[in-house]
PDB file of C-alpha atoms in Angstrom:
ATOM      1  CA  MET A  28      41.190 119.247-174.890  1.00 38.00           C
ATOM      2  CA  PRO A  29      42.367 122.085-176.894  1.00 40.00           C
ATOM      3  CA  LYS A  30      42.037 125.366-175.064  1.00 37.00           C
ATOM      4  CA  PHE A  31      40.749 128.343-177.177  1.00 35.00           C
ATOM      5  CA  ASN A  32      41.331 131.904-176.615  1.00 39.00           C
ATOM      6  CA  ILE A  33      37.416 133.256-176.626  1.00 38.00           C
ATOM      7  CA  ALA A  34      38.223 135.494-173.026  1.00 40.00           C
ATOM      8  CA  SER A  35      37.386 138.761-175.267  1.00 39.00           C
ATOM      9  CA  TYR A  36      34.531 136.418-177.112  1.00 39.00           C
ATOM     10  CA  THR A  37      32.894 135.707-172.764  1.00 37.00           C
ATOM     11  CA  ALA A  38      33.056 139.383-172.262  1.00 38.00           C
ATOM     12  CA  ILE A  39      31.148 140.472-175.572  1.00 35.00           C
ATOM     13  CA  PHE A  40      28.418 137.947-175.129  1.00 33.00           C
ATOM     14  CA  VAL A  41      27.356 138.680-171.681  1.00 32.00           C
ATOM     15  CA  ALA A  42      27.457 142.933-173.476  1.00 33.00           C
ATOM     16  CA  ILE A  43      25.061 142.014-176.173  1.00 31.00           C
ATOM     17  CA  VAL A  44      21.534 141.278-176.683  1.00 31.00           C
ATOM     18  CA  ALA A  45      20.993 137.846-177.012  1.00 34.00           C
ATOM     19  CA  PRO A  46      19.676 136.338-180.353  1.00 34.00           C
ATOM     20  CA  THR A  47      15.815 135.586-180.645  1.00 35.00           C
ATOM     21  CA  VAL A  48      15.364 132.699-179.306  1.00 36.00           C
ATOM     22  CA  ILE A  49      14.061 129.732-181.535  1.00 37.00           C
ATOM     23  CA  ALA A  50      13.519 125.929-180.834  1.00 39.00           C
ATOM     24  CA  PRO A  51      15.846 124.055-182.409  1.00 39.00           C
ATOM     25  CA  SER A  52      14.429 121.161-184.564  1.00 44.00           C
ATOM     26  CA  ALA A  53      14.495 117.376-183.859  1.00 53.00           C
ATOM     27  CA  GLU A  54      17.173 116.659-186.640  1.00 74.00           C
ATOM     28  CA  LEU A  55      19.418 119.701-185.862  1.00 90.00           C
ATOM     29  CA  PRO A  56      22.672 118.054-186.799  1.00 94.00           C
ATOM     30  CA  ALA A  57      24.761 119.490-183.951  1.00 95.00           C
ATOM     31  CA  TRP A  58      28.226 118.547-186.103  1.00 97.00           C
ATOM     32  CA  ALA A  59      27.182 121.328-188.493  1.00 97.00           C
ATOM     33  CA  TYR A  60      26.782 123.930-185.152  1.00 98.00           C
ATOM     34  CA  PRO A  61      29.766 123.540-183.476  1.00 97.00           C
ATOM     35  CA  VAL A  62      29.129 124.971-179.579  1.00 97.00           C
ATOM     36  CA  ASN A  63      31.932 125.874-176.942  1.00 95.00           C
ATOM     37  CA  PRO A  64      31.841 123.897-173.758  1.00 93.00           C
ATOM     38  CA  LYS A  65      31.598 125.718-170.943  1.00 91.00           C
ATOM     39  CA  GLY A  66      34.040 126.693-168.569  1.00 86.00           C
ATOM     40  CA  VAL A  67      37.109 125.596-171.421  1.00 83.00           C
ATOM     41  CA  ALA A  68      40.071 128.301-169.901  1.00 80.00           C
ATOM     42  CA  PRO A  69      41.978 131.168-172.167  1.00 80.00           C
ATOM     43  CA  ILE A  70      45.540 130.608-173.438  1.00 85.00           C
ATOM     44  CA  ALA A  71      47.544 132.013-171.023  1.00 90.00           C
ATOM     45  CA  ASP A  72      49.977 134.911-173.316  1.00 94.00           C
ATOM     46  CA  ASP A  73      53.230 134.567-172.284  1.00 94.00           C
ATOM     47  CA  GLY A  74      54.381 137.494-174.255  1.00 94.00           C
ATOM     48  CA  SER A  75      56.017 135.568-177.053  1.00 97.00           C
ATOM     49  CA  ALA A  76      55.484 136.871-180.513  1.00 97.00           C
ATOM     50  CA  LYS A  77      53.552 134.490-182.315  1.00 98.00           C
ATOM     51  CA  ARG A  78      54.436 133.210-186.405  1.00 98.00           C
ATOM     52  CA  VAL A  79      53.025 130.961-189.046  1.00 98.00           C
ATOM     53  CA  PRO A  80      54.217 129.677-192.274  1.00 98.00           C
ATOM     54  CA  ASN A  81      55.898 131.975-195.173  1.00 97.00           C
ATOM     55  CA  SER A  82      54.705 135.327-193.068  1.00 98.00           C
ATOM     56  CA  ALA A  83      57.354 137.969-191.988  1.00 97.00           C
ATOM     57  CA  ALA A  84      53.978 139.076-188.974  1.00 98.00           C
ATOM     58  CA  ALA A  85      54.326 138.335-185.871  1.00 98.00           C
ATOM     59  CA  PHE A  86      51.920 138.551-183.318  1.00 98.00           C
ATOM     60  CA  THR A  87      51.675 138.229-179.522  1.00 97.00           C
ATOM     61  CA  ARG A  88      48.493 136.335-177.893  1.00 95.00           C
ATOM     62  CA  THR A  89      47.184 139.342-176.710  1.00 95.00           C
ATOM     63  CA  GLN A  90      46.955 140.257-180.142  1.00 95.00           C
ATOM     64  CA  ILE A  91      45.508 137.732-181.277  1.00 96.00           C
ATOM     65  CA  ALA A  92      42.198 137.748-179.519  1.00 92.00           C
ATOM     66  CA  ALA A  93      41.720 141.490-179.399  1.00 90.00           C
ATOM     67  CA  ILE A  94      38.464 141.268-180.809  1.00 88.00           C
ATOM     68  CA  GLY A  95      37.815 144.857-180.615  1.00 85.00           C
ATOM     69  CA  GLY A  96      41.407 146.224-181.892  1.00 88.00           C
ATOM     70  CA  GLU A  97      43.391 145.934-185.010  1.00 94.00           C
ATOM     71  CA  VAL A  98      43.055 142.447-186.808  1.00 97.00           C
ATOM     72  CA  PRO A  99      45.793 140.031-186.658  1.00 97.00           C
ATOM     73  CA  ASP A 100      46.934 140.480-191.049  1.00 98.00           C
ATOM     74  CA  TRP A 101      49.525 137.638-192.020  1.00 98.00           C
ATOM     75  CA  HIS A 102      49.630 137.925-195.070  1.00 98.00           C
ATOM     76  CA  PRO A 103      49.723 141.945-195.897  1.00 98.00           C
ATOM     77  CA  ASP A 104      50.110 141.392-199.464  1.00 97.00           C
ATOM     78  CA  GLU A 105      48.094 138.801-200.041  1.00 97.00           C
ATOM     79  CA  HIS A 106      44.815 142.076-200.236  1.00 98.00           C
ATOM     80  CA  PRO A 107      44.174 145.660-201.056  1.00 98.00           C
ATOM     81  CA  PRO A 108      44.780 148.585-197.614  1.00 98.00           C
ATOM     82  CA  MET A 109      41.478 147.493-195.507  1.00 98.00           C
ATOM     83  CA  PRO A 110      38.992 150.200-194.976  1.00 98.00           C
ATOM     84  CA  ALA A 111      38.839 150.729-191.544  1.00 97.00           C
ATOM     85  CA  ILE A 112      35.689 148.401-190.502  1.00 98.00           C
ATOM     86  CA  VAL A 113      37.841 145.629-191.711  1.00 98.00           C
ATOM     87  CA  ALA A 114      41.096 146.398-190.164  1.00 98.00           C
ATOM     88  CA  ARG A 115      39.902 147.481-186.493  1.00 96.00           C
ATOM     89  CA  GLY A 116      36.015 147.934-186.821  1.00 96.00           C
ATOM     90  CA  ARG A 117      34.611 150.442-184.438  1.00 96.00           C
ATOM     91  CA  ALA A 118      34.560 150.970-180.710  1.00 90.00           C
ATOM     92  CA  PRO A 119      32.621 149.338-178.553  1.00 90.00           C
ATOM     93  CA  LEU A 120      29.941 146.977-180.399  1.00 86.00           C
ATOM     94  CA  VAL A 121      31.612 147.385-183.993  1.00 96.00           C
ATOM     95  CA  TYR A 122      34.138 144.692-184.579  1.00 95.00           C
ATOM     96  CA  ALA A 123      36.157 144.130-187.411  1.00 97.00           C
ATOM     97  CA  CYS A 124      34.684 142.525-189.861  1.00 98.00           C
ATOM     98  CA  GLY A 125      38.594 140.860-191.179  1.00 98.00           C
ATOM     99  CA  TYR A 126      38.815 139.507-187.318  1.00 97.00           C
ATOM    100  CA  CYS A 127      36.061 136.671-188.608  1.00 97.00           C
ATOM    101  CA  HIS A 128      36.187 136.649-192.047  1.00 98.00           C
ATOM    102  CA  LEU A 129      39.810 137.381-192.333  1.00 98.00           C
ATOM    103  CA  PRO A 130      41.647 140.125-193.919  1.00 98.00           C
ATOM    104  CA  THR A 131      41.364 137.959-197.481  1.00 98.00           C
ATOM    105  CA  GLY A 132      37.763 137.155-196.809  1.00 98.00           C
ATOM    106  CA  ALA A 133      38.419 133.538-197.015  1.00 98.00           C
ATOM    107  CA  GLY A 134      36.253 133.301-193.856  1.00 98.00           C
ATOM    108  CA  ARG A 135      36.210 130.244-191.811  1.00 98.00           C
ATOM    109  CA  PRO A 136      33.842 127.064-190.655  1.00 97.00           C
ATOM    110  CA  GLU A 137      32.383 128.982-187.642  1.00 98.00           C
ATOM    111  CA  ASN A 138      31.357 131.988-190.102  1.00 97.00           C
ATOM    112  CA  THR A 139      31.435 132.263-193.861  1.00 97.00           C
ATOM    113  CA  SER A 140      33.688 133.563-197.139  1.00 98.00           C
ATOM    114  CA  LEU A 141      32.624 136.484-197.707  1.00 98.00           C
ATOM    115  CA  ALA A 142      35.427 137.666-200.961  1.00 98.00           C
ATOM    116  CA  GLY A 143      33.790 137.471-204.456  1.00 98.00           C
ATOM    117  CA  LEU A 144      30.637 137.729-204.068  1.00 98.00           C
ATOM    118  CA  THR A 145      28.859 140.790-204.368  1.00 98.00           C
ATOM    119  CA  SER A 146      27.906 144.065-202.406  1.00 98.00           C
ATOM    120  CA  THR A 147      24.269 144.390-202.821  1.00 97.00           C
ATOM    121  CA  TYR A 148      24.360 140.476-202.237  1.00 97.00           C
ATOM    122  CA  ILE A 149      26.503 141.455-198.899  1.00 98.00           C
ATOM    123  CA  LYS A 150      24.337 144.757-197.645  1.00 97.00           C
ATOM    124  CA  GLN A 151      21.197 142.645-198.333  1.00 96.00           C
ATOM    125  CA  GLN A 152      22.408 139.711-195.746  1.00 97.00           C
ATOM    126  CA  MET A 153      23.373 142.395-193.660  1.00 97.00           C
ATOM    127  CA  LEU A 154      19.910 144.050-193.727  1.00 97.00           C
ATOM    128  CA  ALA A 155      18.485 140.289-193.180  1.00 97.00           C
ATOM    129  CA  PHE A 156      20.845 139.912-189.985  1.00 97.00           C
ATOM    130  CA  ARG A 157      19.488 143.210-188.820  1.00 97.00           C
ATOM    131  CA  ASN A 158      16.667 142.775-189.189  1.00 97.00           C
ATOM    132  CA  GLY A 159      15.890 139.458-186.737  1.00 96.00           C
ATOM    133  CA  ASP A 160      15.834 137.659-190.245  1.00 97.00           C
ATOM    134  CA  ARG A 161      19.365 135.038-189.811  1.00 97.00           C
ATOM    135  CA  PRO A 162      19.049 134.530-186.376  1.00 96.00           C
ATOM    136  CA  GLY A 163      20.139 130.498-187.158  1.00 96.00           C
ATOM    137  CA  SER A 164      18.930 127.158-185.890  1.00 96.00           C
ATOM    138  CA  GLU A 165      20.679 127.280-182.694  1.00 96.00           C
ATOM    139  CA  PRO A 166      20.580 129.983-180.826  1.00 95.00           C
ATOM    140  CA  LEU A 167      23.696 129.137-178.650  1.00 96.00           C
ATOM    141  CA  ARG A 168      26.386 129.809-181.281  1.00 96.00           C
ATOM    142  CA  LEU A 169      28.126 133.261-180.704  1.00 95.00           C
ATOM    143  CA  PRO A 170      28.973 134.123-184.073  1.00 96.00           C
ATOM    144  CA  GLN A 171      25.535 134.332-185.365  1.00 97.00           C
ATOM    145  CA  THR A 172      25.124 136.292-182.234  1.00 96.00           C
ATOM    146  CA  LEU A 173      27.785 138.552-182.898  1.00 96.00           C
ATOM    147  CA  MET A 174      27.128 138.613-186.776  1.00 97.00           C
ATOM    148  CA  ILE A 175      23.717 139.801-185.266  1.00 97.00           C
ATOM    149  CA  ALA A 176      25.268 142.793-183.088  1.00 96.00           C
ATOM    150  CA  VAL A 177      27.540 144.434-185.537  1.00 97.00           C
ATOM    151  CA  ALA A 178      24.304 144.202-188.632  1.00 98.00           C
ATOM    152  CA  LYS A 179      22.309 145.900-185.480  1.00 97.00           C
ATOM    153  CA  GLU A 180      25.018 148.935-184.379  1.00 97.00           C
ATOM    154  CA  ALA A 181      27.235 149.220-188.420  1.00 98.00           C
ATOM    155  CA  THR A 182      26.469 152.340-190.599  1.00 98.00           C
ATOM    156  CA  GLU A 183      24.803 152.523-193.866  1.00 98.00           C
ATOM    157  CA  THR A 184      28.401 153.697-194.644  1.00 98.00           C
ATOM    158  CA  GLU A 185      30.527 150.643-192.886  1.00 98.00           C
ATOM    159  CA  ILE A 186      28.072 148.495-194.568  1.00 98.00           C
ATOM    160  CA  ALA A 187      29.083 150.095-197.968  1.00 98.00           C
ATOM    161  CA  GLU A 188      32.729 150.158-196.935  1.00 98.00           C
ATOM    162  CA  ALA A 189      33.136 146.769-195.943  1.00 98.00           C
ATOM    163  CA  ALA A 190      30.811 145.236-198.976  1.00 98.00           C
ATOM    164  CA  ALA A 191      32.410 146.707-201.967  1.00 98.00           C
ATOM    165  CA  TYR A 192      36.047 145.865-199.843  1.00 98.00           C
ATOM    166  CA  PHE A 193      35.206 142.224-199.844  1.00 98.00           C
ATOM    167  CA  ALA A 194      33.137 141.857-203.235  1.00 98.00           C
ATOM    168  CA  SER A 195      36.732 143.154-204.846  1.00 98.00           C
ATOM    169  CA  LEU A 196      38.591 139.975-203.035  1.00 98.00           C
ATOM    170  CA  LYS A 197      39.070 136.912-205.456  1.00 98.00           C
ATOM    171  CA  PRO A 198      37.431 133.905-203.659  1.00 97.00           C
ATOM    172  CA  VAL A 199      39.906 130.542-202.299  1.00 96.00           C
ATOM    173  CA  SER A 200      39.401 127.844-200.891  1.00 97.00           C
ATOM    174  CA  PHE A 201      42.032 126.006-198.292  1.00 97.00           C
ATOM    175  CA  VAL A 202      39.011 122.674-197.864  1.00 98.00           C
ATOM    176  CA  ARG A 203      40.190 119.531-198.962  1.00 98.00           C
ATOM    177  CA  VAL A 204      37.066 117.136-199.241  1.00 98.00           C
ATOM    178  CA  VAL A 205      37.837 113.271-198.552  1.00 98.00           C
ATOM    179  CA  GLU A 206      35.131 110.862-198.843  1.00 98.00           C
ATOM    180  CA  THR A 207      35.653 108.190-195.764  1.00 98.00           C
ATOM    181  CA  SER A 208      34.066 105.461-193.477  1.00 98.00           C
ATOM    182  CA  SER A 209      35.126 106.509-190.583  1.00 98.00           C
ATOM    183  CA  VAL A 210      36.464 109.843-189.044  1.00 98.00           C
ATOM    184  CA  PRO A 211      38.633 110.826-186.121  1.00 98.00           C
ATOM    185  CA  LYS A 212      36.946 111.220-183.040  1.00 98.00           C
ATOM    186  CA  THR A 213      36.472 115.273-182.479  1.00 98.00           C
ATOM    187  CA  VAL A 214      35.564 117.708-179.461  1.00 97.00           C
ATOM    188  CA  VAL A 215      34.621 121.329-180.122  1.00 97.00           C
ATOM    189  CA  ALA A 216      36.975 124.287-179.548  1.00 96.00           C
ATOM    190  CA  GLY A 217      36.589 127.730-181.316  1.00 94.00           C
ATOM    191  CA  TRP A 218      33.501 127.139-182.428  1.00 96.00           C
ATOM    192  CA  THR A 219      34.491 124.687-184.844  1.00 97.00           C
ATOM    193  CA  LEU A 220      34.930 120.856-184.465  1.00 98.00           C
ATOM    194  CA  THR A 221      39.334 119.545-183.811  1.00 98.00           C
ATOM    195  CA  THR A 222      40.412 116.005-183.246  1.00 97.00           C
ATOM    196  CA  ALA A 223      39.321 115.056-179.971  1.00 97.00           C
ATOM    197  CA  PRO A 224      42.445 114.560-177.551  1.00 95.00           C
ATOM    198  CA  GLY A 225      42.232 111.154-176.425  1.00 94.00           C
ATOM    199  CA  GLY A 226      42.181 110.306-180.407  1.00 95.00           C
ATOM    200  CA  GLY A 227      40.409 107.341-182.079  1.00 97.00           C
ATOM    201  CA  SER A 228      37.800 106.616-184.597  1.00 98.00           C
ATOM    202  CA  GLU A 229      34.106 106.540-184.999  1.00 98.00           C
ATOM    203  CA  PRO A 230      32.219 106.031-188.102  1.00 98.00           C
ATOM    204  CA  MET A 231      31.419 108.598-190.923  1.00 98.00           C
ATOM    205  CA  GLY A 232      27.422 108.077-190.992  1.00 98.00           C
ATOM    206  CA  CYS A 233      25.614 111.023-192.390  1.00 98.00           C
ATOM    207  CA  ARG A 234      27.579 113.700-191.279  1.00 98.00           C
ATOM    208  CA  ILE A 235      30.386 115.900-192.698  1.00 98.00           C
ATOM    209  CA  ILE A 236      33.297 116.641-190.480  1.00 98.00           C
ATOM    210  CA  GLU A 237      35.299 119.678-191.092  1.00 98.00           C
ATOM    211  CA  MET A 238      38.175 121.097-189.007  1.00 98.00           C
ATOM    212  CA  PRO A 239      41.620 122.846-189.442  1.00 98.00           C
ATOM    213  CA  GLU A 240      44.312 120.345-190.335  1.00 98.00           C
ATOM    214  CA  ASP A 241      46.502 122.451-187.835  1.00 98.00           C
ATOM    215  CA  PHE A 242      44.864 124.027-185.096  1.00 97.00           C
ATOM    216  CA  GLU A 243      47.130 126.245-183.970  1.00 96.00           C
ATOM    217  CA  ARG A 244      47.375 128.194-187.161  1.00 98.00           C
ATOM    218  CA  PHE A 245      43.333 128.428-186.932  1.00 98.00           C
ATOM    219  CA  GLU A 246      43.677 129.637-183.393  1.00 96.00           C
ATOM    220  CA  LEU A 247      46.271 132.119-184.575  1.00 97.00           C
ATOM    221  CA  ARG A 248      43.546 132.941-186.808  1.00 98.00           C
ATOM    222  CA  ASP A 249      45.883 132.088-190.076  1.00 98.00           C
ATOM    223  CA  SER A 250      44.208 133.068-193.577  1.00 97.00           C
ATOM    224  CA  ARG A 251      46.077 130.108-195.103  1.00 98.00           C
ATOM    225  CA  THR A 252      44.688 127.866-192.575  1.00 98.00           C
ATOM    226  CA  PRO A 253      44.105 124.173-194.793  1.00 98.00           C
ATOM    227  CA  TYR A 254      40.587 122.093-193.712  1.00 98.00           C
ATOM    228  CA  VAL A 255      39.858 118.523-194.387  1.00 98.00           C
ATOM    229  CA  ALA A 256      36.426 117.963-194.724  1.00 98.00           C
ATOM    230  CA  TYR A 257      35.504 114.333-194.575  1.00 98.00           C
ATOM    231  CA  VAL A 258      32.409 112.900-195.845  1.00 98.00           C
ATOM    232  CA  PRO A 259      30.172 109.898-196.984  1.00 98.00           C
ATOM    233  CA  ILE A 260      31.790 107.553-198.960  1.00 98.00           C
ATOM    234  CA  GLY A 261      29.399 108.398-202.773  1.00 98.00           C
ATOM    235  CA  SER A 262      28.435 111.584-201.588  1.00 98.00           C
ATOM    236  CA  ILE A 263      30.440 114.056-203.989  1.00 98.00           C
ATOM    237  CA  ALA A 264      29.123 111.821-207.176  1.00 98.00           C
ATOM    238  CA  ARG A 265      25.506 111.693-205.586  1.00 98.00           C
ATOM    239  CA  GLY A 266      25.427 115.515-204.805  1.00 98.00           C
ATOM    240  CA  ALA A 267      27.118 116.155-208.141  1.00 97.00           C
ATOM    241  CA  GLU A 268      23.591 114.414-209.571  1.00 97.00           C
ATOM    242  CA  LEU A 269      21.343 116.258-207.552  1.00 96.00           C
ATOM    243  CA  ILE A 270      23.253 119.623-208.898  1.00 96.00           C
ATOM    244  CA  ALA A 271      22.909 118.536-212.602  1.00 94.00           C
ATOM    245  CA  THR A 272      19.345 117.115-212.373  1.00 94.00           C
ATOM    246  CA  GLY A 273      17.130 118.113-209.278  1.00 95.00           C
ATOM    247  CA  GLY A 274      17.259 114.628-207.984  1.00 93.00           C
ATOM    248  CA  LYS A 275      14.184 114.134-210.967  1.00 87.00           C
ATOM    249  CA  GLY A 276      11.790 116.533-209.041  1.00 91.00           C
ATOM    250  CA  LYS A 277      13.115 116.359-205.390  1.00 93.00           C
ATOM    251  CA  THR A 278      14.337 120.061-206.550  1.00 96.00           C
ATOM    252  CA  VAL A 279      15.708 122.761-209.119  1.00 95.00           C
ATOM    253  CA  GLN A 280      18.897 122.521-210.654  1.00 95.00           C
ATOM    254  CA  CYS A 281      21.420 124.261-208.503  1.00 95.00           C
ATOM    255  CA  VAL A 282      23.219 126.209-212.174  1.00 93.00           C
ATOM    256  CA  ALA A 283      19.650 127.749-212.893  1.00 92.00           C
ATOM    257  CA  CYS A 284      20.309 130.279-210.743  1.00 95.00           C
ATOM    258  CA  HIS A 285      23.702 130.223-209.536  1.00 97.00           C
ATOM    259  CA  GLY A 286      24.892 129.773-212.233  1.00 96.00           C
ATOM    260  CA  PRO A 287      26.471 126.924-215.075  1.00 93.00           C
ATOM    261  CA  GLU A 288      30.503 126.205-212.830  1.00 96.00           C
ATOM    262  CA  LEU A 289      28.440 127.650-209.274  1.00 98.00           C
ATOM    263  CA  LYS A 290      30.210 130.601-208.900  1.00 97.00           C
ATOM    264  CA  GLY A 291      27.554 133.074-208.730  1.00 97.00           C
ATOM    265  CA  LEU A 292      25.525 135.213-210.988  1.00 96.00           C
ATOM    266  CA  ALA A 293      24.740 138.462-210.587  1.00 94.00           C
ATOM    267  CA  ASP A 294      24.179 138.702-206.791  1.00 96.00           C
ATOM    268  CA  VAL A 295      22.595 135.484-206.692  1.00 97.00           C
ATOM    269  CA  PRO A 296      25.605 133.756-204.475  1.00 97.00           C
ATOM    270  CA  ARG A 297      28.389 131.830-204.810  1.00 98.00           C
ATOM    271  CA  LEU A 298      28.562 127.979-203.641  1.00 98.00           C
ATOM    272  CA  ALA A 299      31.520 126.334-205.000  1.00 98.00           C
ATOM    273  CA  GLY A 300      34.343 125.952-202.961  1.00 98.00           C
ATOM    274  CA  ARG A 301      32.364 127.291-200.038  1.00 98.00           C
ATOM    275  CA  SER A 302      33.010 125.611-196.600  1.00 98.00           C
ATOM    276  CA  PRO A 303      30.695 122.560-196.183  1.00 98.00           C
ATOM    277  CA  SER A 304      29.340 122.967-192.973  1.00 98.00           C
ATOM    278  CA  TYR A 305      28.490 126.631-193.864  1.00 98.00           C
ATOM    279  CA  LEU A 306      26.375 125.485-196.345  1.00 98.00           C
ATOM    280  CA  ILE A 307      24.896 122.920-194.521  1.00 98.00           C
ATOM    281  CA  ARG A 308      23.558 125.679-191.597  1.00 98.00           C
ATOM    282  CA  GLN A 309      22.360 127.544-194.732  1.00 98.00           C
ATOM    283  CA  LEU A 310      20.161 124.503-196.205  1.00 97.00           C
ATOM    284  CA  TYR A 311      18.969 123.625-192.155  1.00 97.00           C
ATOM    285  CA  ASP A 312      17.951 127.200-191.714  1.00 97.00           C
ATOM    286  CA  LEU A 313      15.936 127.695-194.899  1.00 97.00           C
ATOM    287  CA  ARG A 314      14.353 124.401-194.385  1.00 95.00           C
ATOM    288  CA  ASN A 315      13.878 125.104-190.919  1.00 93.00           C
ATOM    289  CA  GLY A 316      12.729 128.890-191.383  1.00 94.00           C
ATOM    290  CA  THR A 317      15.180 129.870-189.104  1.00 95.00           C
ATOM    291  CA  ARG A 318      16.273 132.022-193.096  1.00 97.00           C
ATOM    292  CA  LYS A 319      14.561 134.179-194.365  1.00 93.00           C
ATOM    293  CA  GLY A 320      15.113 138.042-196.096  1.00 86.00           C
ATOM    294  CA  GLY A 321      16.103 139.131-198.863  1.00 83.00           C
ATOM    295  CA  THR A 322      15.732 136.178-201.717  1.00 88.00           C
ATOM    296  CA  SER A 323      15.468 133.446-199.027  1.00 93.00           C
ATOM    297  CA  ALA A 324      11.412 132.452-199.744  1.00 93.00           C
ATOM    298  CA  LEU A 325      12.283 131.496-203.672  1.00 94.00           C
ATOM    299  CA  MET A 326      15.025 128.684-201.752  1.00 96.00           C
ATOM    300  CA  LYS A 327      12.350 127.566-199.436  1.00 93.00           C
ATOM    301  CA  PRO A 328      10.194 124.987-201.734  1.00 94.00           C
ATOM    302  CA  VAL A 329      13.718 124.330-203.314  1.00 95.00           C
ATOM    303  CA  VAL A 330      15.175 122.626-200.495  1.00 96.00           C
ATOM    304  CA  ALA A 331      11.732 121.436-198.537  1.00 95.00           C
ATOM    305  CA  HIS A 332      11.909 118.015-199.788  1.00 96.00           C
ATOM    306  CA  LEU A 333      15.440 117.478-199.282  1.00 96.00           C
ATOM    307  CA  THR A 334      16.721 115.162-197.259  1.00 96.00           C
ATOM    308  CA  ASP A 335      19.692 114.942-194.642  1.00 96.00           C
ATOM    309  CA  GLU A 336      21.652 112.897-196.749  1.00 97.00           C
ATOM    310  CA  ASP A 337      20.786 115.704-199.999  1.00 98.00           C
ATOM    311  CA  MET A 338      21.749 118.243-197.901  1.00 98.00           C
ATOM    312  CA  VAL A 339      25.194 115.995-197.004  1.00 98.00           C
ATOM    313  CA  ALA A 340      25.573 115.188-200.418  1.00 98.00           C
ATOM    314  CA  LEU A 341      24.763 118.834-201.680  1.00 98.00           C
ATOM    315  CA  ALA A 342      27.573 119.911-199.583  1.00 98.00           C
ATOM    316  CA  ALA A 343      30.511 117.780-200.078  1.00 98.00           C
ATOM    317  CA  CYS A 344      29.606 118.371-203.914  1.00 98.00           C
ATOM    318  CA  LEU A 345      30.144 121.777-203.747  1.00 98.00           C
ATOM    319  CA  ALA A 346      32.575 121.969-201.351  1.00 98.00           C
ATOM    320  CA  SER A 347      35.278 120.107-202.883  1.00 98.00           C
ATOM    321  CA  ARG A 348      34.480 122.415-206.276  1.00 98.00           C
ATOM    322  CA  GLU A 349      37.133 125.098-206.955  1.00 97.00           C
ATOM    323  CA  PRO A 350      35.665 128.816-206.053  1.00 96.00           C
TER     324      PRO A 350
END
């Protein structure tokens, strides 16, 4: 099984308040809420400098794993100077925003892309995390727990600085969406899916299997890490029909609120080009009532009658769009 350097994460988990306990619904898709297996040993740091393609930077594994320290920035020419809250955080519990969401705001499947969202929207969501309105449907997911802890500890000034920074960035997507009837067998590592050591394949089913195409680059936190999202055959077209028509009354046309190209409208967030794993989690959390606050109440009737197949189709189609 691939090993992921989670020594810092484990220490942090026992140091913060556990999230509100939510009983996951019976239909909770484990593939969209990956939870690290217990007892995974961190990779030992041999002291060597690690590198990624098209970057002059070099970091040791200790530097890369230091969630409470300076963010590993592989491509500093791709973004403006980071404010302290994004680049370094504030010890002991306000971790650097750029560690999880990356200096470019591109995010990863276990969290989300922040680039290009409005500062008002980002601040609204930080308030929702702080107030307990976004506990998530899977209480064992550490990325969600860390986000709640940061929201509770960060100052209004820090939140405003981070929100303004990420709002200034251009959104990008490194996800390649592939329709298929079978997928590689996977395991969980680094709070995401990756190819199982023994190889093999299994039926696609009603799922989305999103994983890094190069797990080493993912582990090194390269903001240009490419991902592949395997989706059911025909799901992109089905999602497009739901987006355009609302499924003959089943839901609302997405473009009505999220803009004609689904790239956001005012403080309504962008959907195009987002991680499909993230999109699925939000749809389930909204339907399950574990995402509240802000304008979430407006989404509740929108998702109320969506089936699992509908949600998979929507996420597949939206992820295939240009951000």
